[in-house]
Amino acid sequence: RIQRMVMRSAAFVFGLEPTPDPFCVTRNYRSLEELDRMGNNYSPPWQARYAKEAVQRGLTLVEMTRKPGSGMP
């Protein structure tokens, strides 16, 4: 939940709007159960917009690496 909320907050600070995509962290939700079912990513159009805004604000984007079999992103 914390990761989703941080991602949502950053997206909204960057001016992204909520999306109806059920796998996007910017999707509106009405309960913690809906929040828990939400994806842990931005939808493709929002990924590009987020990256552009981040770079314009002087942030460096890094790609997360996943450890096989760890269950962790």
Short mmCIF file of N, CA and C in Angstrom, two decimals:
data_model
loop_
_atom_site.label_atom_id
_atom_site.label_comp_id
_atom_site.label_asym_id
_atom_site.label_seq_id
_atom_site.Cartn_x
_atom_site.Cartn_y
_atom_site.Cartn_z
N ARG A 1 0.82 -1.20 0.00
CA ARG A 1 0.00 0.00 0.00
C ARG A 1 0.86 1.26 0.00
N ILE A 2 1.92 1.24 0.78
CA ILE A 2 2.75 2.43 0.87
C ILE A 2 3.37 2.75 -0.48
N GLN A 3 3.88 1.72 -1.17
CA GLN A 3 4.47 1.96 -2.49
C GLN A 3 3.45 2.55 -3.45
N ARG A 4 2.25 2.01 -3.46
CA ARG A 4 1.20 2.54 -4.34
C ARG A 4 0.89 4.00 -4.01
N MET A 5 0.79 4.30 -2.72
CA MET A 5 0.44 5.65 -2.32
C MET A 5 1.55 6.64 -2.68
N VAL A 6 2.81 6.24 -2.53
CA VAL A 6 3.91 7.12 -2.91
C VAL A 6 3.90 7.34 -4.42
N MET A 7 3.69 6.27 -5.19
CA MET A 7 3.64 6.40 -6.65
C MET A 7 2.47 7.30 -7.06
N ARG A 8 1.33 7.11 -6.44
CA ARG A 8 0.15 7.95 -6.74
C ARG A 8 0.44 9.40 -6.45
N SER A 9 1.00 9.66 -5.28
CA SER A 9 1.28 11.04 -4.88
C SER A 9 2.25 11.70 -5.85
N ALA A 10 3.31 11.00 -6.23
CA ALA A 10 4.28 11.56 -7.17
C ALA A 10 3.60 11.87 -8.50
N ALA A 11 2.77 10.97 -8.98
CA ALA A 11 2.09 11.18 -10.26
C ALA A 11 1.19 12.42 -10.19
N PHE A 12 0.46 12.57 -9.10
CA PHE A 12 -0.45 13.71 -8.99
C PHE A 12 0.32 15.02 -8.83
N VAL A 13 1.45 14.99 -8.14
CA VAL A 13 2.29 16.19 -8.03
C VAL A 13 2.78 16.58 -9.42
N PHE A 14 3.07 15.59 -10.27
CA PHE A 14 3.54 15.84 -11.63
C PHE A 14 2.41 16.22 -12.58
N GLY A 15 1.17 16.25 -12.10
CA GLY A 15 0.05 16.68 -12.92
C GLY A 15 -0.69 15.58 -13.66
N LEU A 16 -0.38 14.33 -13.38
CA LEU A 16 -1.11 13.25 -14.03
C LEU A 16 -2.48 13.12 -13.36
N GLU A 17 -3.48 12.76 -14.16
CA GLU A 17 -4.83 12.60 -13.64
C GLU A 17 -5.09 11.12 -13.38
N PRO A 18 -6.12 10.80 -12.58
CA PRO A 18 -6.49 9.40 -12.41
C PRO A 18 -6.89 8.79 -13.76
N THR A 19 -6.62 7.51 -13.91
CA THR A 19 -6.96 6.79 -15.14
C THR A 19 -7.91 5.64 -14.79
N PRO A 20 -8.76 5.22 -15.72
CA PRO A 20 -9.64 4.09 -15.45
C PRO A 20 -8.93 2.73 -15.55
N ASP A 21 -7.67 2.71 -15.97
CA ASP A 21 -6.92 1.46 -16.11
C ASP A 21 -6.81 0.77 -14.75
N PRO A 22 -7.34 -0.46 -14.62
CA PRO A 22 -7.34 -1.14 -13.31
C PRO A 22 -5.95 -1.51 -12.81
N PHE A 23 -4.95 -1.47 -13.68
CA PHE A 23 -3.60 -1.84 -13.27
C PHE A 23 -2.72 -0.63 -13.01
N CYS A 24 -3.26 0.57 -13.15
CA CYS A 24 -2.50 1.80 -12.95
C CYS A 24 -2.71 2.31 -11.54
N VAL A 25 -1.62 2.72 -10.87
CA VAL A 25 -1.74 3.21 -9.50
C VAL A 25 -2.49 4.52 -9.39
N THR A 26 -2.75 5.20 -10.49
CA THR A 26 -3.50 6.45 -10.41
C THR A 26 -5.01 6.25 -10.47
N ARG A 27 -5.44 5.03 -10.63
CA ARG A 27 -6.87 4.76 -10.70
C ARG A 27 -7.54 5.15 -9.38
N ASN A 28 -8.73 5.71 -9.47
CA ASN A 28 -9.48 6.04 -8.26
C ASN A 28 -9.92 4.76 -7.55
N TYR A 29 -10.02 4.81 -6.24
CA TYR A 29 -10.49 3.67 -5.46
C TYR A 29 -11.35 4.17 -4.32
N ARG A 30 -12.21 3.28 -3.81
CA ARG A 30 -13.13 3.66 -2.73
C ARG A 30 -12.92 2.86 -1.45
N SER A 31 -12.05 1.85 -1.50
CA SER A 31 -11.83 1.04 -0.31
C SER A 31 -10.39 0.52 -0.33
N LEU A 32 -9.94 0.06 0.82
CA LEU A 32 -8.61 -0.52 0.88
C LEU A 32 -8.51 -1.80 0.04
N GLU A 33 -9.61 -2.52 -0.08
CA GLU A 33 -9.61 -3.71 -0.91
C GLU A 33 -9.37 -3.34 -2.38
N GLU A 34 -9.99 -2.26 -2.84
CA GLU A 34 -9.75 -1.80 -4.21
C GLU A 34 -8.30 -1.34 -4.38
N LEU A 35 -7.77 -0.66 -3.37
CA LEU A 35 -6.38 -0.23 -3.42
C LEU A 35 -5.45 -1.44 -3.50
N ASP A 36 -5.74 -2.48 -2.73
CA ASP A 36 -4.90 -3.67 -2.73
C ASP A 36 -4.96 -4.43 -4.06
N ARG A 37 -6.08 -4.34 -4.77
CA ARG A 37 -6.21 -5.01 -6.08
C ARG A 37 -5.57 -4.22 -7.21
N MET A 38 -5.31 -2.94 -6.95
CA MET A 38 -4.73 -2.06 -7.96
C MET A 38 -3.33 -2.53 -8.33
N GLY A 39 -2.93 -2.26 -9.56
CA GLY A 39 -1.59 -2.61 -9.99
C GLY A 39 -0.53 -1.78 -9.28
N ASN A 40 0.73 -2.14 -9.51
CA ASN A 40 1.86 -1.43 -8.91
C ASN A 40 2.65 -0.70 -9.99
N ASN A 41 1.96 -0.23 -11.01
CA ASN A 41 2.61 0.41 -12.15
C ASN A 41 1.78 1.59 -12.62
N TYR A 42 2.36 2.35 -13.53
CA TYR A 42 1.61 3.37 -14.27
C TYR A 42 1.21 2.74 -15.59
N SER A 43 0.06 3.14 -16.13
CA SER A 43 -0.33 2.66 -17.46
C SER A 43 0.66 3.24 -18.47
N PRO A 44 0.84 2.60 -19.64
CA PRO A 44 1.86 3.05 -20.59
C PRO A 44 1.84 4.54 -20.92
N PRO A 45 0.71 5.17 -21.21
CA PRO A 45 0.76 6.61 -21.47
C PRO A 45 1.24 7.40 -20.24
N TRP A 46 0.86 6.96 -19.06
CA TRP A 46 1.26 7.66 -17.84
C TRP A 46 2.75 7.41 -17.54
N GLN A 47 3.27 6.23 -17.91
CA GLN A 47 4.71 5.97 -17.73
C GLN A 47 5.53 7.00 -18.49
N ALA A 48 5.16 7.25 -19.74
CA ALA A 48 5.89 8.22 -20.56
C ALA A 48 5.76 9.63 -19.99
N ARG A 49 4.56 10.00 -19.58
CA ARG A 49 4.35 11.34 -19.02
C ARG A 49 5.11 11.51 -17.71
N TYR A 50 5.08 10.48 -16.86
CA TYR A 50 5.80 10.54 -15.59
C TYR A 50 7.29 10.68 -15.84
N ALA A 51 7.83 9.89 -16.75
CA ALA A 51 9.27 9.94 -17.06
C ALA A 51 9.66 11.33 -17.57
N LYS A 52 8.85 11.89 -18.45
CA LYS A 52 9.14 13.21 -19.00
C LYS A 52 9.15 14.27 -17.90
N GLU A 53 8.15 14.24 -17.04
CA GLU A 53 8.07 15.20 -15.93
C GLU A 53 9.24 15.03 -14.97
N ALA A 54 9.59 13.79 -14.67
CA ALA A 54 10.68 13.53 -13.74
C ALA A 54 12.00 14.10 -14.27
N VAL A 55 12.28 13.86 -15.54
CA VAL A 55 13.52 14.35 -16.15
C VAL A 55 13.52 15.87 -16.17
N GLN A 56 12.38 16.47 -16.51
CA GLN A 56 12.29 17.93 -16.53
C GLN A 56 12.54 18.53 -15.15
N ARG A 57 12.25 17.76 -14.11
CA ARG A 57 12.44 18.25 -12.74
C ARG A 57 13.82 17.86 -12.18
N GLY A 58 14.67 17.31 -13.04
CA GLY A 58 16.03 16.99 -12.64
C GLY A 58 16.21 15.66 -11.93
N LEU A 59 15.20 14.79 -12.01
CA LEU A 59 15.32 13.48 -11.38
C LEU A 59 15.97 12.48 -12.34
N THR A 60 16.64 11.51 -11.80
CA THR A 60 17.24 10.45 -12.60
C THR A 60 16.40 9.20 -12.42
N LEU A 61 15.91 8.65 -13.51
CA LEU A 61 15.10 7.44 -13.45
C LEU A 61 16.01 6.22 -13.46
N VAL A 62 15.71 5.26 -12.61
CA VAL A 62 16.46 4.00 -12.59
C VAL A 62 15.47 2.87 -12.78
N GLU A 63 15.92 1.84 -13.45
CA GLU A 63 15.06 0.68 -13.68
C GLU A 63 15.26 -0.30 -12.54
N MET A 64 14.16 -0.76 -11.99
CA MET A 64 14.24 -1.74 -10.91
C MET A 64 14.62 -3.10 -11.47
N THR A 65 15.46 -3.81 -10.77
CA THR A 65 15.80 -5.17 -11.18
C THR A 65 15.09 -6.12 -10.23
N ARG A 66 14.68 -7.24 -10.78
CA ARG A 66 13.97 -8.23 -9.98
C ARG A 66 14.86 -9.44 -9.78
N LYS A 67 14.85 -9.95 -8.56
CA LYS A 67 15.61 -11.15 -8.27
C LYS A 67 14.73 -12.35 -8.56
N PRO A 68 15.16 -13.24 -9.46
CA PRO A 68 14.33 -14.41 -9.79
C PRO A 68 13.97 -15.20 -8.54
N GLY A 69 12.71 -15.52 -8.43
CA GLY A 69 12.23 -16.34 -7.34
C GLY A 69 12.08 -15.62 -6.01
N SER A 70 12.37 -14.33 -5.96
CA SER A 70 12.31 -13.61 -4.68
C SER A 70 10.89 -13.17 -4.34
N GLY A 71 10.04 -13.04 -5.37
CA GLY A 71 8.70 -12.52 -5.13
C GLY A 71 8.68 -11.03 -4.90
N MET A 72 9.84 -10.41 -4.97
CA MET A 72 9.96 -8.96 -4.76
C MET A 72 10.16 -8.27 -6.08
N PRO A 73 9.57 -7.09 -6.23
CA PRO A 73 9.80 -6.34 -7.48
C PRO A 73 11.21 -5.80 -7.55
#
